[in-house]
Each structure stands twice: as C-alpha cells, then as structure tokens.
C-alpha cells in the first residue's frame, strides 16, 4: 500500500504537547481530511494504526484519498502527561477530562486545516473519544465537515447496565458521584484486560475464527509501546488518566449530557455494534432526537458485530464499516 506516515507534535492553546501521526496517500489526497480520536484507556495508534494486516483504519482511509491525523490526547501515548502521573496514583481528581481533551482535538484540527488548505475536516472518534469529537463539533461547528461516531456515549439516559449508581464506579458515600477514592487520578492497566473484554463479546467459542491472533499481539505491543514506563513494571502495565472514565460514569449512571447535540450542524454517522455494551440504542435514540440541526443522521446498528469490529476479521463487520463510511464521506 502506497501510504506515507509521519510523527510530530503540536502545542495546544494551554501549552500541552500533543503527539500526532499523519497517515496519508503518497499521491492524490483529494478527499476530506480527517482527525481520529481514541477512547477512554488506550492511545491512538493502538486503535487506528496497528502494523498488521487489516489493523490500520488510518491506512484504509488514506488509501481512499484522506489525509488522517491520529491524536494521542494529553496523558496518553506520546503526548505530554500531567506531572502527577509520574507519582503513585492518588485518590484525587481524575486527570484529563473530556472538555480538556477538546483542546487537543482543536490543535490537531487547526494544524490539519493549515496543512491541507481545507476550511473544515471530518472527525472520527471511538467510545468516549466519539463523545469528545461530537462535543468539539458542538463547540466549533465552523471547523467540522462530518462526524463518524463509533461506539459513542451521549448521556441521554442513565440506565447503563454496568456503569450505574451502586456499581464499583459509584461513590458509596455519595451516590451519583464518581468513586474517586477507589479510582483516583490515573490507572495502571494490564494488557490482558482488553483481550478479556474482547473475548466476552465474541459470540463463538473459537475466538481466532472471529479475530486474527496477530491482531491481539499487535494490540498488546502497541499498548506497551505507548507508555515508556510500561516495561519497568512486572507484569507490564500502561498508564491512562481517569478523566474520561469519570465522564463515562456521569453519562452512563446519571444520564447527564456533557453537551447538547442541537449544537452540531454537520452530517453525522453513528456506528452502534450489536454486541457492544457501551453504546446503547436508548442513549442513541435521545442523541438522534437532539441532532435536529444536523443535515443528515445515519444510525447504523451493526448486527452481529463487537465493540472491536475495526480490529475483527474483515467479514465480521470491518469491510461493511469501511464501505459505509466511504459512502458517508462522499
């Protein structure tokens, strides 16, 4: 595949160095440029540019003519981390809330607009990363041409089955507030957690028939490579700030919205996989109702697909996703 990659940093309005990987075609890049935003726990390359067959959404988009910027939000991957993350975790405020991360998106968007000469760019986000780019589109509608929201959470309903009042995420002394005493400012994550979550969603016994084992290996390596301290611990773990987790709790448990979707003025494509427990039909129905200024809204309920369909085997939803996104962006 004739794809070029370049790693660099940009600085946000509040002075944070944010890591970006540019993935672009060697030749014509006539399609709308795109910013790709990761989710709650893992940095951008782990989701969008794994060095294995069918592991790079960014490369597929670049092959179709898009210049893509993969962002590592503050506190993640190769971007600046708050100084507190060099100390042991503490039961203090969760670091790097979603509203702060919109500044990182803004720095990437402005750089991409200047680099391509385009007035507006498309945004794609995964999980709370989708919430983040939708919030950004509400704050800066003049800069956004399209939204692709993959496994999004909005906060339209407070009926999440696992992230709810009374769950481990809830403060037992003050129900309705994030359990800061337990989870604190940031987390050490084991690399087996995502694989376990992935296994639970695959509805067949032979997991290798659903996903390539090489994809799991590539994901593990990317997670460890995304934190320079990961291999100094036994077993290896990687750090992530808990700000997006607190926001996920607020939306899932209490039904509070971080922004209102009526402020979005671009076409929206929502991807809601059947086996994904994060993005829910009830939540997305409220979101769609609030999107009354968007010129078009597509809500794809991806049947027989997992939260990880971008990394599953192509016939397990990935090929259909690529085709639908290509049509949407045209």
PDB file of C-alpha atoms in Angstrom:
ATOM      1  CA  UNK A   1       0.000   0.000   0.000  1.00  0.00           C
ATOM      2  CA  UNK A   2       1.463   3.367  -1.043  1.00  0.00           C
ATOM      3  CA  UNK A   3       0.993   5.119   2.293  1.00  0.00           C
ATOM      4  CA  UNK A   4       3.190   7.715   3.997  1.00  0.00           C
ATOM      5  CA  UNK A   5       3.499   8.143   7.777  1.00  0.00           C
ATOM      6  CA  UNK A   6       4.967  10.996   9.787  1.00  0.00           C
ATOM      7  CA  UNK A   7       5.085  11.550  13.565  1.00  0.00           C
ATOM      8  CA  UNK A   8       5.201  15.052  15.051  1.00  0.00           C
ATOM      9  CA  UNK A   9       3.862  17.178  17.905  1.00  0.00           C
ATOM     10  CA  UNK A  10       1.641  20.246  18.089  1.00  0.00           C
ATOM     11  CA  UNK A  11       1.054  22.530  21.055  1.00  0.00           C
ATOM     12  CA  UNK A  12      -2.407  23.291  22.412  1.00  0.00           C
ATOM     13  CA  UNK A  13      -3.777  26.673  23.442  1.00  0.00           C
ATOM     14  CA  UNK A  14      -2.937  25.814  27.065  1.00  0.00           C
ATOM     15  CA  UNK A  15       0.631  24.745  26.233  1.00  0.00           C
ATOM     16  CA  UNK A  16       0.411  20.930  26.135  1.00  0.00           C
ATOM     17  CA  UNK A  17       2.499  18.994  23.553  1.00  0.00           C
ATOM     18  CA  UNK A  18       0.213  16.603  21.697  1.00  0.00           C
ATOM     19  CA  UNK A  19       1.536  13.722  19.597  1.00  0.00           C
ATOM     20  CA  UNK A  20       0.105  13.209  16.117  1.00  0.00           C
ATOM     21  CA  UNK A  21       0.706  10.570  13.489  1.00  0.00           C
ATOM     22  CA  UNK A  22      -0.086  11.649   9.961  1.00  0.00           C
ATOM     23  CA  UNK A  23      -1.135   8.837   7.622  1.00  0.00           C
ATOM     24  CA  UNK A  24      -1.660   9.914   4.020  1.00  0.00           C
ATOM     25  CA  UNK A  25      -1.571   8.622   0.453  1.00  0.00           C
ATOM     26  CA  UNK A  26       1.647   9.129  -1.466  1.00  0.00           C
ATOM     27  CA  UNK A  27      -0.272  10.668  -4.358  1.00  0.00           C
ATOM     28  CA  UNK A  28      -3.635  12.413  -4.575  1.00  0.00           C
ATOM     29  CA  UNK A  29      -5.330  13.321  -1.268  1.00  0.00           C
ATOM     30  CA  UNK A  30      -8.447  14.958  -2.641  1.00  0.00           C
ATOM     31  CA  UNK A  31     -10.910  13.639  -0.054  1.00  0.00           C
ATOM     32  CA  UNK A  32     -11.842  15.439   3.156  1.00  0.00           C
ATOM     33  CA  UNK A  33      -9.009  15.361   5.744  1.00  0.00           C
ATOM     34  CA  UNK A  34      -9.747  13.535   8.993  1.00  0.00           C
ATOM     35  CA  UNK A  35      -8.802  13.576  12.682  1.00  0.00           C
ATOM     36  CA  UNK A  36      -9.071  10.235  14.538  1.00  0.00           C
ATOM     37  CA  UNK A  37      -9.641  10.316  18.310  1.00  0.00           C
ATOM     38  CA  UNK A  38      -9.133   7.331  20.642  1.00  0.00           C
ATOM     39  CA  UNK A  39     -11.251   6.266  23.592  1.00  0.00           C
ATOM     40  CA  UNK A  40     -11.029   6.036  27.353  1.00  0.00           C
ATOM     41  CA  UNK A  41      -7.982   3.926  28.152  1.00  0.00           C
ATOM     42  CA  UNK A  42      -5.753   3.405  25.125  1.00  0.00           C
ATOM     43  CA  UNK A  43      -3.782   5.773  22.859  1.00  0.00           C
ATOM     44  CA  UNK A  44      -4.446   6.458  19.206  1.00  0.00           C
ATOM     45  CA  UNK A  45      -2.036   4.111  17.431  1.00  0.00           C
ATOM     46  CA  UNK A  46      -3.443   1.148  19.376  1.00  0.00           C
ATOM     47  CA  UNK A  47      -6.855   1.749  17.828  1.00  0.00           C
ATOM     48  CA  UNK A  48      -6.145   3.186  14.414  1.00  0.00           C
ATOM     49  CA  UNK A  49      -2.707   2.147  13.096  1.00  0.00           C
ATOM     50  CA  UNK A  50      -1.563  -1.327  14.144  1.00  0.00           C
ATOM     51  CA  UNK A  51       1.254  -2.777  11.976  1.00  0.00           C
ATOM     52  CA  UNK A  52      -0.661  -5.880  10.927  1.00  0.00           C
ATOM     53  CA  UNK A  53      -2.981  -6.726   8.034  1.00  0.00           C
ATOM     54  CA  UNK A  54      -6.403  -5.053   8.488  1.00  0.00           C
ATOM     55  CA  UNK A  55      -5.109  -3.331  11.626  1.00  0.00           C
ATOM     56  CA  UNK A  56      -4.944   0.253  10.356  1.00  0.00           C
ATOM     57  CA  UNK A  57      -8.156   2.171   9.790  1.00  0.00           C
ATOM     58  CA  UNK A  58      -5.976   5.218   9.086  1.00  0.00           C
ATOM     59  CA  UNK A  59      -4.193   3.419   6.234  1.00  0.00           C
ATOM     60  CA  UNK A  60      -7.504   2.303   4.719  1.00  0.00           C
ATOM     61  CA  UNK A  61      -8.821   5.868   4.856  1.00  0.00           C
ATOM     62  CA  UNK A  62      -5.577   7.198   3.389  1.00  0.00           C
ATOM     63  CA  UNK A  63      -5.786   4.676   0.542  1.00  0.00           C
ATOM     64  CA  UNK A  64      -9.219   6.145  -0.240  1.00  0.00           C
ATOM     65  CA  UNK A  65      -7.701   9.640  -0.516  1.00  0.00           C
ATOM     66  CA  UNK A  66      -7.911  11.089   3.016  1.00  0.00           C
ATOM     67  CA  UNK A  67      -5.112  12.708   4.991  1.00  0.00           C
ATOM     68  CA  UNK A  68      -5.543  11.367   8.546  1.00  0.00           C
ATOM     69  CA  UNK A  69      -4.192  12.717  11.830  1.00  0.00           C
ATOM     70  CA  UNK A  70      -4.209  10.209  14.706  1.00  0.00           C
ATOM     71  CA  UNK A  71      -4.192  12.074  18.028  1.00  0.00           C
ATOM     72  CA  UNK A  72      -2.833  10.977  21.394  1.00  0.00           C
ATOM     73  CA  UNK A  73      -4.742  13.037  23.953  1.00  0.00           C
ATOM     74  CA  UNK A  74      -2.923  14.599  26.873  1.00  0.00           C
ATOM     75  CA  UNK A  75      -1.948  11.902  29.348  1.00  0.00           C
ATOM     76  CA  UNK A  76      -1.841   9.189  26.658  1.00  0.00           C
ATOM     77  CA  UNK A  77       0.748   7.656  24.373  1.00  0.00           C
ATOM     78  CA  UNK A  78       3.495  10.005  23.190  1.00  0.00           C
ATOM     79  CA  UNK A  79       1.790  13.210  24.352  1.00  0.00           C
ATOM     80  CA  UNK A  80       2.630  15.195  27.480  1.00  0.00           C
ATOM     81  CA  UNK A  81       1.389  13.638  30.697  1.00  0.00           C
ATOM     82  CA  UNK A  82       0.412  15.579  33.813  1.00  0.00           C
ATOM     83  CA  UNK A  83       3.252  15.589  36.351  1.00  0.00           C
ATOM     84  CA  UNK A  84       1.024  13.652  38.773  1.00  0.00           C
ATOM     85  CA  UNK A  85       1.293  10.609  36.508  1.00  0.00           C
ATOM     86  CA  UNK A  86       4.979  10.279  37.441  1.00  0.00           C
ATOM     87  CA  UNK A  87       3.888   9.749  41.055  1.00  0.00           C
ATOM     88  CA  UNK A  88       1.851   6.857  42.505  1.00  0.00           C
ATOM     89  CA  UNK A  89      -1.914   7.124  41.802  1.00  0.00           C
ATOM     90  CA  UNK A  90      -3.785   9.138  44.397  1.00  0.00           C
ATOM     91  CA  UNK A  91      -7.484   9.398  45.353  1.00  0.00           C
ATOM     92  CA  UNK A  92      -7.668  12.917  43.943  1.00  0.00           C
ATOM     93  CA  UNK A  93      -9.472  14.411  40.962  1.00  0.00           C
ATOM     94  CA  UNK A  94      -9.358  12.334  37.757  1.00  0.00           C
ATOM     95  CA  UNK A  95      -6.920  13.794  35.264  1.00  0.00           C
ATOM     96  CA  UNK A  96      -7.667  14.921  31.687  1.00  0.00           C
ATOM     97  CA  UNK A  97     -11.412  15.391  31.440  1.00  0.00           C
ATOM     98  CA  UNK A  98     -13.108  15.248  28.038  1.00  0.00           C
ATOM     99  CA  UNK A  99     -13.620  19.013  27.882  1.00  0.00           C
ATOM    100  CA  UNK A 100      -9.843  19.470  28.298  1.00  0.00           C
ATOM    101  CA  UNK A 101      -9.159  16.977  25.504  1.00  0.00           C
ATOM    102  CA  UNK A 102     -11.216  19.081  23.070  1.00  0.00           C
ATOM    103  CA  UNK A 103      -8.235  21.461  23.198  1.00  0.00           C
ATOM    104  CA  UNK A 104      -6.043  18.634  21.882  1.00  0.00           C
ATOM    105  CA  UNK A 105      -8.530  17.979  19.095  1.00  0.00           C
ATOM    106  CA  UNK A 106      -8.561  21.693  18.291  1.00  0.00           C
ATOM    107  CA  UNK A 107      -4.773  21.827  17.967  1.00  0.00           C
ATOM    108  CA  UNK A 108      -4.855  18.847  15.583  1.00  0.00           C
ATOM    109  CA  UNK A 109      -7.767  20.263  13.584  1.00  0.00           C
ATOM    110  CA  UNK A 110      -6.147  23.665  13.129  1.00  0.00           C
ATOM    111  CA  UNK A 111      -2.833  22.115  12.062  1.00  0.00           C
ATOM    112  CA  UNK A 112      -4.614  19.834   9.587  1.00  0.00           C
ATOM    113  CA  UNK A 113      -6.626  22.724   8.157  1.00  0.00           C
ATOM    114  CA  UNK A 114      -3.461  24.733   7.601  1.00  0.00           C
ATOM    115  CA  UNK A 115      -1.550  21.777   6.161  1.00  0.00           C
ATOM    116  CA  UNK A 116      -4.268  20.864   3.655  1.00  0.00           C
ATOM    117  CA  UNK A 117      -5.744  24.285   2.941  1.00  0.00           C
ATOM    118  CA  UNK A 118      -9.194  22.987   3.813  1.00  0.00           C
ATOM    119  CA  UNK A 119     -11.599  25.028   5.894  1.00  0.00           C
ATOM    120  CA  UNK A 120     -13.246  22.047   7.578  1.00  0.00           C
ATOM    121  CA  UNK A 121     -12.221  18.497   8.456  1.00  0.00           C
ATOM    122  CA  UNK A 122     -14.009  15.268   9.356  1.00  0.00           C
ATOM    123  CA  UNK A 123     -13.741  13.819  12.866  1.00  0.00           C
ATOM    124  CA  UNK A 124     -13.914  10.153  13.875  1.00  0.00           C
ATOM    125  CA  UNK A 125     -13.974   9.022  17.496  1.00  0.00           C
ATOM    126  CA  UNK A 126     -14.194   5.718  19.357  1.00  0.00           C
ATOM    127  CA  UNK A 127     -16.106   5.364  22.666  1.00  0.00           C
ATOM    128  CA  UNK A 128     -15.744   8.456  24.830  1.00  0.00           C
ATOM    129  CA  UNK A 129     -13.420   9.665  22.054  1.00  0.00           C
ATOM    130  CA  UNK A 130     -16.582   9.856  19.952  1.00  0.00           C
ATOM    131  CA  UNK A 131     -18.236  11.867  22.713  1.00  0.00           C
ATOM    132  CA  UNK A 132     -15.200  14.141  22.667  1.00  0.00           C
ATOM    133  CA  UNK A 133     -15.260  14.853  18.917  1.00  0.00           C
ATOM    134  CA  UNK A 134     -19.024  15.373  18.994  1.00  0.00           C
ATOM    135  CA  UNK A 135     -18.541  17.864  21.822  1.00  0.00           C
ATOM    136  CA  UNK A 136     -15.836  19.525  19.768  1.00  0.00           C
ATOM    137  CA  UNK A 137     -18.175  19.777  16.767  1.00  0.00           C
ATOM    138  CA  UNK A 138     -20.725  21.467  19.033  1.00  0.00           C
ATOM    139  CA  UNK A 139     -18.094  23.951  20.217  1.00  0.00           C
ATOM    140  CA  UNK A 140     -16.542  24.599  16.777  1.00  0.00           C
ATOM    141  CA  UNK A 141     -19.141  23.824  14.088  1.00  0.00           C
ATOM    142  CA  UNK A 142     -17.356  26.052  11.570  1.00  0.00           C
ATOM    143  CA  UNK A 143     -14.359  23.664  11.515  1.00  0.00           C
ATOM    144  CA  UNK A 144     -16.143  20.295  11.139  1.00  0.00           C
ATOM    145  CA  UNK A 145     -17.498  18.794   7.906  1.00  0.00           C
ATOM    146  CA  UNK A 146     -18.544  15.286   9.052  1.00  0.00           C
ATOM    147  CA  UNK A 147     -18.754  13.245  12.271  1.00  0.00           C
ATOM    148  CA  UNK A 148     -18.206   9.482  12.459  1.00  0.00           C
ATOM    149  CA  UNK A 149     -19.145   8.338  15.965  1.00  0.00           C
ATOM    150  CA  UNK A 150     -18.141   4.769  16.766  1.00  0.00           C
ATOM    151  CA  UNK A 151     -19.499   3.144  19.959  1.00  0.00           C
ATOM    152  CA  UNK A 152     -20.476   6.555  21.314  1.00  0.00           C
ATOM    153  CA  UNK A 153     -21.914   7.512  24.715  1.00  0.00           C
ATOM    154  CA  UNK A 154     -24.123  10.619  24.973  1.00  0.00           C
ATOM    155  CA  UNK A 155     -25.814  10.595  28.363  1.00  0.00           C
ATOM    156  CA  UNK A 156     -29.360  10.698  27.108  1.00  0.00           C
ATOM    157  CA  UNK A 157     -30.400   8.010  29.575  1.00  0.00           C
ATOM    158  CA  UNK A 158     -28.958   6.887  32.900  1.00  0.00           C
ATOM    159  CA  UNK A 159     -29.756   3.205  32.506  1.00  0.00           C
ATOM    160  CA  UNK A 160     -26.340   1.761  31.675  1.00  0.00           C
ATOM    161  CA  UNK A 161     -26.291  -1.877  32.878  1.00  0.00           C
ATOM    162  CA  UNK A 162     -22.762  -1.817  34.358  1.00  0.00           C
ATOM    163  CA  UNK A 163     -21.846   1.858  34.751  1.00  0.00           C
ATOM    164  CA  UNK A 164     -24.626   2.791  37.137  1.00  0.00           C
ATOM    165  CA  UNK A 165     -25.348   4.070  40.623  1.00  0.00           C
ATOM    166  CA  UNK A 166     -24.445   1.286  43.002  1.00  0.00           C
ATOM    167  CA  UNK A 167     -21.704  -0.098  40.728  1.00  0.00           C
ATOM    168  CA  UNK A 168     -17.972  -0.026  41.505  1.00  0.00           C
ATOM    169  CA  UNK A 169     -17.778   3.317  39.677  1.00  0.00           C
ATOM    170  CA  UNK A 170     -20.164   4.965  42.174  1.00  0.00           C
ATOM    171  CA  UNK A 171     -19.056   6.650  45.401  1.00  0.00           C
ATOM    172  CA  UNK A 172     -20.818   4.579  48.116  1.00  0.00           C
ATOM    173  CA  UNK A 173     -20.803   7.552  50.475  1.00  0.00           C
ATOM    174  CA  UNK A 174     -22.148   9.987  47.870  1.00  0.00           C
ATOM    175  CA  UNK A 175     -24.202   8.064  45.281  1.00  0.00           C
ATOM    176  CA  UNK A 176     -24.292   9.772  41.938  1.00  0.00           C
ATOM    177  CA  UNK A 177     -20.647  10.817  42.064  1.00  0.00           C
ATOM    178  CA  UNK A 178     -17.627   9.062  40.569  1.00  0.00           C
ATOM    179  CA  UNK A 179     -15.774   6.812  43.017  1.00  0.00           C
ATOM    180  CA  UNK A 180     -12.691   8.994  43.271  1.00  0.00           C
ATOM    181  CA  UNK A 181     -11.456   7.272  46.429  1.00  0.00           C
ATOM    182  CA  UNK A 182     -11.208   3.949  44.579  1.00  0.00           C
ATOM    183  CA  UNK A 183     -10.059   5.027  41.105  1.00  0.00           C
ATOM    184  CA  UNK A 184      -8.310   8.326  41.768  1.00  0.00           C
ATOM    185  CA  UNK A 185      -6.407  10.420  39.281  1.00  0.00           C
ATOM    186  CA  UNK A 186      -4.984   7.773  36.912  1.00  0.00           C
ATOM    187  CA  UNK A 187      -4.810   3.998  36.425  1.00  0.00           C
ATOM    188  CA  UNK A 188      -2.254   1.285  35.688  1.00  0.00           C
ATOM    189  CA  UNK A 189      -3.831  -1.019  33.086  1.00  0.00           C
ATOM    190  CA  UNK A 190      -2.895  -4.635  32.453  1.00  0.00           C
ATOM    191  CA  UNK A 191      -2.624  -5.612  28.795  1.00  0.00           C
ATOM    192  CA  UNK A 192      -4.906  -8.612  29.327  1.00  0.00           C
ATOM    193  CA  UNK A 193      -7.971  -6.503  30.193  1.00  0.00           C
ATOM    194  CA  UNK A 194      -8.882  -5.542  26.635  1.00  0.00           C
ATOM    195  CA  UNK A 195      -8.405  -9.091  25.357  1.00  0.00           C
ATOM    196  CA  UNK A 196     -10.714 -10.399  28.110  1.00  0.00           C
ATOM    197  CA  UNK A 197     -13.344  -7.782  27.233  1.00  0.00           C
ATOM    198  CA  UNK A 198     -12.966  -8.662  23.546  1.00  0.00           C
ATOM    199  CA  UNK A 199     -13.359 -12.394  24.251  1.00  0.00           C
ATOM    200  CA  UNK A 200     -16.557 -11.778  26.186  1.00  0.00           C
ATOM    201  CA  UNK A 201     -18.162 -10.069  23.191  1.00  0.00           C
ATOM    202  CA  UNK A 202     -17.264 -12.675  20.561  1.00  0.00           C
ATOM    203  CA  UNK A 203     -20.304 -14.996  20.427  1.00  0.00           C
ATOM    204  CA  UNK A 204     -18.449 -18.129  19.291  1.00  0.00           C
ATOM    205  CA  UNK A 205     -16.063 -20.436  21.119  1.00  0.00           C
ATOM    206  CA  UNK A 206     -13.260 -20.221  18.552  1.00  0.00           C
ATOM    207  CA  UNK A 207     -12.107 -16.633  19.007  1.00  0.00           C
ATOM    208  CA  UNK A 208      -9.474 -16.999  16.261  1.00  0.00           C
ATOM    209  CA  UNK A 209     -12.260 -17.508  13.719  1.00  0.00           C
ATOM    210  CA  UNK A 210     -13.503 -14.030  14.646  1.00  0.00           C
ATOM    211  CA  UNK A 211     -10.208 -12.141  15.042  1.00  0.00           C
ATOM    212  CA  UNK A 212      -6.665 -12.716  13.866  1.00  0.00           C
ATOM    213  CA  UNK A 213      -4.306 -13.740  16.742  1.00  0.00           C
ATOM    214  CA  UNK A 214      -1.710 -11.431  15.153  1.00  0.00           C
ATOM    215  CA  UNK A 215      -4.095  -8.528  15.855  1.00  0.00           C
ATOM    216  CA  UNK A 216      -4.051  -9.312  19.582  1.00  0.00           C
ATOM    217  CA  UNK A 217      -0.247  -9.425  19.609  1.00  0.00           C
ATOM    218  CA  UNK A 218      -0.035  -6.127  17.736  1.00  0.00           C
ATOM    219  CA  UNK A 219      -2.505  -4.500  20.134  1.00  0.00           C
ATOM    220  CA  UNK A 220      -0.567  -5.679  23.190  1.00  0.00           C
ATOM    221  CA  UNK A 221       2.709  -4.359  21.787  1.00  0.00           C
ATOM    222  CA  UNK A 222       1.147  -1.016  20.842  1.00  0.00           C
ATOM    223  CA  UNK A 223      -0.274  -0.560  24.337  1.00  0.00           C
ATOM    224  CA  UNK A 224       3.124  -1.194  25.938  1.00  0.00           C
ATOM    225  CA  UNK A 225       4.984   0.900  23.369  1.00  0.00           C
ATOM    226  CA  UNK A 226       2.587   3.776  24.074  1.00  0.00           C
ATOM    227  CA  UNK A 227       3.943   4.190  27.622  1.00  0.00           C
ATOM    228  CA  UNK A 228       7.723   4.468  28.052  1.00  0.00           C
ATOM    229  CA  UNK A 229       7.437   3.188  31.655  1.00  0.00           C
ATOM    230  CA  UNK A 230       5.286   0.132  30.874  1.00  0.00           C
ATOM    231  CA  UNK A 231       8.071  -2.445  30.812  1.00  0.00           C
ATOM    232  CA  UNK A 232       9.610  -1.181  34.061  1.00  0.00           C
ATOM    233  CA  UNK A 233       6.803  -2.910  35.976  1.00  0.00           C
ATOM    234  CA  UNK A 234       6.192  -6.634  36.475  1.00  0.00           C
ATOM    235  CA  UNK A 235       3.888  -7.580  34.928  1.00  0.00           C
ATOM    236  CA  UNK A 236       3.989  -4.721  32.404  1.00  0.00           C
ATOM    237  CA  UNK A 237       1.194  -2.141  32.671  1.00  0.00           C
ATOM    238  CA  UNK A 238       0.434   1.104  30.884  1.00  0.00           C
ATOM    239  CA  UNK A 239      -0.935   4.314  32.401  1.00  0.00           C
ATOM    240  CA  UNK A 240      -4.100   6.190  31.478  1.00  0.00           C
ATOM    241  CA  UNK A 241      -5.704   9.242  33.124  1.00  0.00           C
ATOM    242  CA  UNK A 242      -9.173   8.788  34.621  1.00  0.00           C
ATOM    243  CA  UNK A 243     -10.885  11.954  33.400  1.00  0.00           C
ATOM    244  CA  UNK A 244     -12.700  10.250  30.526  1.00  0.00           C
ATOM    245  CA  UNK A 245     -13.701   7.462  32.924  1.00  0.00           C
ATOM    246  CA  UNK A 246     -15.374   9.973  35.223  1.00  0.00           C
ATOM    247  CA  UNK A 247     -17.212  11.459  32.255  1.00  0.00           C
ATOM    248  CA  UNK A 248     -18.281   7.980  31.149  1.00  0.00           C
ATOM    249  CA  UNK A 249     -19.667   7.369  34.640  1.00  0.00           C
ATOM    250  CA  UNK A 250     -21.553  10.689  34.629  1.00  0.00           C
ATOM    251  CA  UNK A 251     -23.191   9.905  31.282  1.00  0.00           C
ATOM    252  CA  UNK A 252     -23.894   6.229  31.925  1.00  0.00           C
ATOM    253  CA  UNK A 253     -25.023   6.336  35.551  1.00  0.00           C
ATOM    254  CA  UNK A 254     -26.742   9.684  35.883  1.00  0.00           C
ATOM    255  CA  UNK A 255     -27.875  10.417  32.328  1.00  0.00           C
ATOM    256  CA  UNK A 256     -26.214  13.815  32.299  1.00  0.00           C
ATOM    257  CA  UNK A 257     -25.129  15.125  28.904  1.00  0.00           C
ATOM    258  CA  UNK A 258     -21.710  16.757  28.585  1.00  0.00           C
ATOM    259  CA  UNK A 259     -23.043  18.900  25.705  1.00  0.00           C
ATOM    260  CA  UNK A 260     -26.241  19.226  23.676  1.00  0.00           C
ATOM    261  CA  UNK A 261     -26.350  17.718  20.192  1.00  0.00           C
ATOM    262  CA  UNK A 262     -28.523  20.535  18.807  1.00  0.00           C
ATOM    263  CA  UNK A 263     -25.243  22.470  18.531  1.00  0.00           C
ATOM    264  CA  UNK A 264     -23.994  20.075  15.800  1.00  0.00           C
ATOM    265  CA  UNK A 265     -24.502  21.338  12.232  1.00  0.00           C
ATOM    266  CA  UNK A 266     -22.737  18.705  10.100  1.00  0.00           C
ATOM    267  CA  UNK A 267     -23.747  15.240   8.792  1.00  0.00           C
ATOM    268  CA  UNK A 268     -23.435  12.506  11.443  1.00  0.00           C
ATOM    269  CA  UNK A 269     -22.809   8.773  11.077  1.00  0.00           C
ATOM    270  CA  UNK A 270     -23.339   6.680  14.240  1.00  0.00           C
ATOM    271  CA  UNK A 271     -21.978   3.124  14.499  1.00  0.00           C
ATOM    272  CA  UNK A 272     -23.631   1.015  17.198  1.00  0.00           C
ATOM    273  CA  UNK A 273     -22.403  -2.644  17.164  1.00  0.00           C
ATOM    274  CA  UNK A 274     -24.884  -5.244  18.378  1.00  0.00           C
ATOM    275  CA  UNK A 275     -22.566  -6.882  20.948  1.00  0.00           C
ATOM    276  CA  UNK A 276     -21.107  -3.634  22.271  1.00  0.00           C
ATOM    277  CA  UNK A 277     -22.358  -2.839  25.779  1.00  0.00           C
ATOM    278  CA  UNK A 278     -21.017   0.721  25.782  1.00  0.00           C
ATOM    279  CA  UNK A 279     -23.131   2.279  23.008  1.00  0.00           C
ATOM    280  CA  UNK A 280     -26.841   1.666  23.632  1.00  0.00           C
ATOM    281  CA  UNK A 281     -29.913   2.079  21.455  1.00  0.00           C
ATOM    282  CA  UNK A 282     -31.750   4.041  24.168  1.00  0.00           C
ATOM    283  CA  UNK A 283     -28.914   6.528  24.502  1.00  0.00           C
ATOM    284  CA  UNK A 284     -28.507   6.917  20.732  1.00  0.00           C
ATOM    285  CA  UNK A 285     -32.242   7.446  20.251  1.00  0.00           C
ATOM    286  CA  UNK A 286     -32.052  10.506  22.526  1.00  0.00           C
ATOM    287  CA  UNK A 287     -28.903  11.639  20.725  1.00  0.00           C
ATOM    288  CA  UNK A 288     -30.619  11.367  17.338  1.00  0.00           C
ATOM    289  CA  UNK A 289     -33.609  13.325  18.643  1.00  0.00           C
ATOM    290  CA  UNK A 290     -31.248  16.098  19.771  1.00  0.00           C
ATOM    291  CA  UNK A 291     -29.429  16.212  16.410  1.00  0.00           C
ATOM    292  CA  UNK A 292     -32.175  18.311  14.816  1.00  0.00           C
ATOM    293  CA  UNK A 293     -29.731  20.767  13.219  1.00  0.00           C
ATOM    294  CA  UNK A 294     -27.592  18.078  11.575  1.00  0.00           C
ATOM    295  CA  UNK A 295     -28.418  17.971   7.830  1.00  0.00           C
ATOM    296  CA  UNK A 296     -28.333  14.163   7.876  1.00  0.00           C
ATOM    297  CA  UNK A 297     -28.060  11.477  10.543  1.00  0.00           C
ATOM    298  CA  UNK A 298     -27.306   7.808   9.890  1.00  0.00           C
ATOM    299  CA  UNK A 299     -27.615   5.375  12.802  1.00  0.00           C
ATOM    300  CA  UNK A 300     -26.114   2.038  11.778  1.00  0.00           C
ATOM    301  CA  UNK A 301     -26.972  -0.728  14.222  1.00  0.00           C
ATOM    302  CA  UNK A 302     -24.191  -3.091  13.154  1.00  0.00           C
ATOM    303  CA  UNK A 303     -25.708  -6.554  13.526  1.00  0.00           C
ATOM    304  CA  UNK A 304     -23.514  -9.423  14.722  1.00  0.00           C
ATOM    305  CA  UNK A 305     -20.576  -7.080  15.434  1.00  0.00           C
ATOM    306  CA  UNK A 306     -18.454  -6.382  18.531  1.00  0.00           C
ATOM    307  CA  UNK A 307     -17.038  -3.245  20.102  1.00  0.00           C
ATOM    308  CA  UNK A 308     -13.813  -4.122  18.257  1.00  0.00           C
ATOM    309  CA  UNK A 309     -15.181  -4.544  14.737  1.00  0.00           C
ATOM    310  CA  UNK A 310     -12.425  -2.258  13.415  1.00  0.00           C
ATOM    311  CA  UNK A 311      -9.911  -4.901  14.536  1.00  0.00           C
ATOM    312  CA  UNK A 312     -12.009  -8.018  13.928  1.00  0.00           C
ATOM    313  CA  UNK A 313     -11.654 -10.069  10.759  1.00  0.00           C
ATOM    314  CA  UNK A 314     -12.920  -8.122   7.720  1.00  0.00           C
ATOM    315  CA  UNK A 315     -16.020 -10.269   7.255  1.00  0.00           C
ATOM    316  CA  UNK A 316     -17.055  -9.644  10.891  1.00  0.00           C
ATOM    317  CA  UNK A 317     -18.150  -6.085  10.157  1.00  0.00           C
ATOM    318  CA  UNK A 318     -14.944  -4.286   9.239  1.00  0.00           C
ATOM    319  CA  UNK A 319     -15.470  -4.386   5.476  1.00  0.00           C
ATOM    320  CA  UNK A 320     -19.043  -3.185   5.808  1.00  0.00           C
ATOM    321  CA  UNK A 321     -17.933  -0.370   8.116  1.00  0.00           C
ATOM    322  CA  UNK A 322     -15.336   0.807   5.589  1.00  0.00           C
ATOM    323  CA  UNK A 323     -17.871   0.744   2.764  1.00  0.00           C
ATOM    324  CA  UNK A 324     -20.493   2.658   4.759  1.00  0.00           C
ATOM    325  CA  UNK A 325     -18.014   5.279   5.965  1.00  0.00           C
ATOM    326  CA  UNK A 326     -16.685   5.735   2.429  1.00  0.00           C
ATOM    327  CA  UNK A 327     -20.199   6.353   1.151  1.00  0.00           C
ATOM    328  CA  UNK A 328     -20.968   8.736   4.033  1.00  0.00           C
ATOM    329  CA  UNK A 329     -17.819  10.805   3.453  1.00  0.00           C
ATOM    330  CA  UNK A 330     -18.588  11.123  -0.250  1.00  0.00           C
TER     331      UNK A 330
END
